[in-house]
């Protein structure tokens, strides 16, 4: 999953980012309401974690602006303001759920999963990716092919998610490096080839037809046709 954290407290943002990264999720961070709104309107996210008390533009104003633009990305409001009226305001402004600080990271992830399950738009459609008989559940972090469970390491899961989101397209090594490591390696490194070799062995084990192909001189392609 790709998530956006709009949070001005560096400690809270760092804590959430670290937890998400350990689970293999990509995460962007904005420290002001204005930067968060800009990011949310210019990028696609599976969910947004939104603080209420933000500089430049408060969280509820960010939320109202998103909904006014018909942005349906599920939003979890995160705030130290936990009275009934506070929660009602957050939900009425367009929030999908409201979690008060301090919070448990496990509860945070459970609530994100819940709003994505019941949400609409892109996030709801892409919680489970399918290509031929290969299936990737982004919430449960599981992969199966033909009903056979595939045990994937974190980087392998990230690479497979990227392949499945771009099924049928040729993706380059640089694209894969940036997608799975979130920063640029030198494209000549063999780290991609090593991970792809391991991923291919797991995905193709016992299968009649290959899905993951090498496109000579270009990169790789996941194609189930």
CSV table of C-alpha atoms in Angstrom, one decimal, residues 22-182:
chain,number,residue,atom,x,y,z
A,22,UNK,CA,8.6,-2.5,8.5
A,23,UNK,CA,5.4,-3.9,7.0
A,24,UNK,CA,6.6,-3.1,3.5
A,25,UNK,CA,4.3,-0.2,2.8
A,26,UNK,CA,5.4,3.0,1.0
A,27,UNK,CA,4.7,6.2,2.9
A,28,UNK,CA,4.9,9.9,2.1
A,29,UNK,CA,5.0,12.5,4.8
A,30,UNK,CA,3.8,16.1,4.9
A,31,UNK,CA,4.4,18.3,7.9
A,32,UNK,CA,1.8,21.1,7.1
A,33,UNK,CA,-1.8,21.0,6.1
A,34,UNK,CA,-1.1,22.9,2.9
A,35,UNK,CA,1.7,20.5,1.8
A,36,UNK,CA,-0.5,17.6,2.8
A,37,UNK,CA,-3.4,18.8,0.7
A,38,UNK,CA,-1.1,19.4,-2.3
A,39,UNK,CA,0.3,15.9,-2.0
A,40,UNK,CA,-3.1,14.3,-1.6
A,41,UNK,CA,-4.5,16.1,-4.7
A,42,UNK,CA,-1.5,15.4,-6.9
A,43,UNK,CA,-0.7,11.7,-6.0
A,44,UNK,CA,-2.7,8.5,-5.6
A,45,UNK,CA,-2.8,7.0,-2.1
A,46,UNK,CA,-4.5,4.0,-0.7
A,47,UNK,CA,-5.2,5.8,2.5
A,48,UNK,CA,-4.4,9.1,4.4
A,49,UNK,CA,-3.5,9.5,8.1
A,50,UNK,CA,-4.4,13.1,9.0
A,51,UNK,CA,-3.7,15.0,12.1
A,52,UNK,CA,-6.1,17.8,13.1
A,53,UNK,CA,-3.8,20.4,14.6
A,54,UNK,CA,-1.6,21.4,11.6
A,55,UNK,CA,0.2,24.6,10.7
A,56,UNK,CA,-0.9,26.6,7.6
A,57,UNK,CA,-4.1,24.7,7.2
A,58,UNK,CA,-5.8,22.7,9.9
A,59,UNK,CA,-6.7,19.0,9.4
A,60,UNK,CA,-10.5,19.5,9.1
A,61,UNK,CA,-10.0,22.2,6.4
A,62,UNK,CA,-7.7,19.8,4.5
A,63,UNK,CA,-10.4,17.1,4.8
A,64,UNK,CA,-13.2,19.4,3.6
A,65,UNK,CA,-11.0,20.6,0.7
A,66,UNK,CA,-10.3,17.0,-0.4
A,67,UNK,CA,-14.0,16.0,-0.3
A,68,UNK,CA,-14.9,19.2,-2.2
A,69,UNK,CA,-12.6,18.0,-5.0
A,70,UNK,CA,-14.4,14.6,-5.0
A,71,UNK,CA,-11.3,12.9,-3.6
A,72,UNK,CA,-12.5,9.7,-2.1
A,73,UNK,CA,-9.3,8.4,-0.6
A,74,UNK,CA,-10.1,6.9,2.8
A,75,UNK,CA,-8.9,9.2,5.6
A,76,UNK,CA,-8.2,8.3,9.2
A,77,UNK,CA,-8.2,11.4,11.4
A,78,UNK,CA,-5.5,11.2,14.1
A,79,UNK,CA,-5.8,13.7,17.0
A,80,UNK,CA,-5.2,14.4,20.7
A,81,UNK,CA,-8.7,15.9,20.6
A,82,UNK,CA,-10.8,13.0,21.7
A,83,UNK,CA,-14.1,14.3,23.0
A,84,UNK,CA,-17.4,13.2,21.4
A,85,UNK,CA,-17.9,16.6,19.7
A,86,UNK,CA,-14.3,16.4,18.3
A,87,UNK,CA,-14.9,13.0,16.8
A,88,UNK,CA,-18.2,14.0,15.4
A,89,UNK,CA,-16.6,17.1,13.8
A,90,UNK,CA,-13.9,14.9,12.2
A,91,UNK,CA,-16.4,12.4,10.8
A,92,UNK,CA,-18.8,15.1,9.6
A,93,UNK,CA,-15.9,16.8,7.8
A,94,UNK,CA,-15.5,13.7,5.7
A,95,UNK,CA,-13.3,11.5,7.8
A,96,UNK,CA,-13.8,7.7,7.5
A,97,UNK,CA,-12.6,7.0,11.1
A,98,UNK,CA,-11.2,8.9,14.1
A,99,UNK,CA,-8.4,7.7,16.3
A,100,UNK,CA,-7.2,9.6,19.4
A,101,UNK,CA,-3.6,10.0,20.6
A,102,UNK,CA,-1.9,8.2,22.2
A,103,UNK,CA,-2.6,5.2,20.1
A,104,UNK,CA,-1.5,1.6,19.4
A,105,UNK,CA,0.2,1.0,16.0
A,106,UNK,CA,-1.7,-2.3,15.8
A,107,UNK,CA,-5.0,-0.5,16.2
A,108,UNK,CA,-3.9,2.1,13.7
A,109,UNK,CA,-3.3,-0.6,11.1
A,110,UNK,CA,-6.6,-2.3,11.9
A,111,UNK,CA,-8.5,0.9,11.4
A,112,UNK,CA,-6.8,1.6,8.1
A,113,UNK,CA,-7.6,-1.9,6.9
A,114,UNK,CA,-11.3,-1.3,8.0
A,115,UNK,CA,-11.7,2.0,6.2
A,116,UNK,CA,-10.2,0.6,3.1
A,117,UNK,CA,-12.5,-2.5,3.1
A,118,UNK,CA,-15.6,-0.3,3.4
A,119,UNK,CA,-14.3,2.6,1.3
A,120,UNK,CA,-14.9,3.4,-2.3
A,121,UNK,CA,-12.8,4.4,-5.3
A,122,UNK,CA,-9.3,3.1,-6.1
A,123,UNK,CA,-8.4,2.0,-2.7
A,124,UNK,CA,-11.3,-0.4,-2.4
A,125,UNK,CA,-10.7,-1.8,-5.8
A,126,UNK,CA,-7.0,-2.5,-5.3
A,127,UNK,CA,-6.9,-4.2,-1.9
A,128,UNK,CA,-6.6,-7.5,-3.7
A,129,UNK,CA,-4.6,-7.7,-7.0
A,130,UNK,CA,-5.1,-10.5,-9.5
A,131,UNK,CA,-3.2,-11.6,-12.6
A,132,UNK,CA,-4.2,-14.9,-14.1
A,133,UNK,CA,-4.2,-17.3,-11.1
A,134,UNK,CA,-1.8,-15.1,-9.1
A,135,UNK,CA,-3.4,-13.2,-6.2
A,136,UNK,CA,-1.9,-10.6,-3.9
A,137,UNK,CA,-3.9,-9.5,-0.8
A,138,UNK,CA,-2.4,-6.1,0.2
A,139,UNK,CA,-4.2,-5.9,3.6
A,140,UNK,CA,-3.4,-9.5,4.8
A,141,UNK,CA,0.0,-9.3,3.1
A,142,UNK,CA,-0.5,-12.7,1.5
A,143,UNK,CA,0.2,-14.1,-1.9
A,144,UNK,CA,-1.2,-17.2,-3.6
A,145,UNK,CA,-1.0,-18.8,-7.0
A,146,UNK,CA,-3.6,-21.4,-8.0
A,147,UNK,CA,-4.5,-21.6,-4.3
A,148,UNK,CA,-0.9,-22.3,-3.3
A,149,UNK,CA,0.5,-19.9,-0.7
A,150,UNK,CA,3.7,-18.1,-1.6
A,151,UNK,CA,5.9,-17.0,1.2
A,152,UNK,CA,7.5,-13.7,0.3
A,153,UNK,CA,10.1,-11.5,2.0
A,154,UNK,CA,9.3,-7.8,2.3
A,155,UNK,CA,11.1,-6.7,-0.8
A,156,UNK,CA,9.7,-9.6,-2.8
A,157,UNK,CA,6.2,-8.6,-1.8
A,158,UNK,CA,6.9,-4.9,-2.8
A,159,UNK,CA,8.3,-6.0,-6.2
A,160,UNK,CA,5.4,-8.3,-6.9
A,161,UNK,CA,2.9,-5.6,-6.0
A,162,UNK,CA,4.6,-3.2,-8.4
A,163,UNK,CA,4.5,-5.9,-11.2
A,164,UNK,CA,0.9,-6.6,-10.6
A,165,UNK,CA,-0.1,-2.9,-10.6
A,166,UNK,CA,1.7,-2.7,-14.0
A,167,UNK,CA,0.7,-6.0,-15.4
A,168,UNK,CA,1.4,-6.3,-19.1
A,169,UNK,CA,3.8,-3.4,-19.1
A,170,UNK,CA,7.6,-3.6,-19.4
A,171,UNK,CA,9.2,-2.2,-16.3
A,172,UNK,CA,12.8,-1.2,-16.1
A,173,UNK,CA,15.3,-2.0,-13.4
A,174,UNK,CA,15.4,1.7,-12.4
A,175,UNK,CA,11.6,1.7,-12.0
A,176,UNK,CA,11.8,-1.4,-9.8
A,177,UNK,CA,14.6,0.0,-7.7
A,178,UNK,CA,12.7,3.2,-7.0
A,179,UNK,CA,9.5,1.4,-6.3
A,180,UNK,CA,10.9,-1.1,-3.8
A,181,UNK,CA,13.7,0.8,-2.2
A,182,UNK,CA,12.1,4.3,-2.4
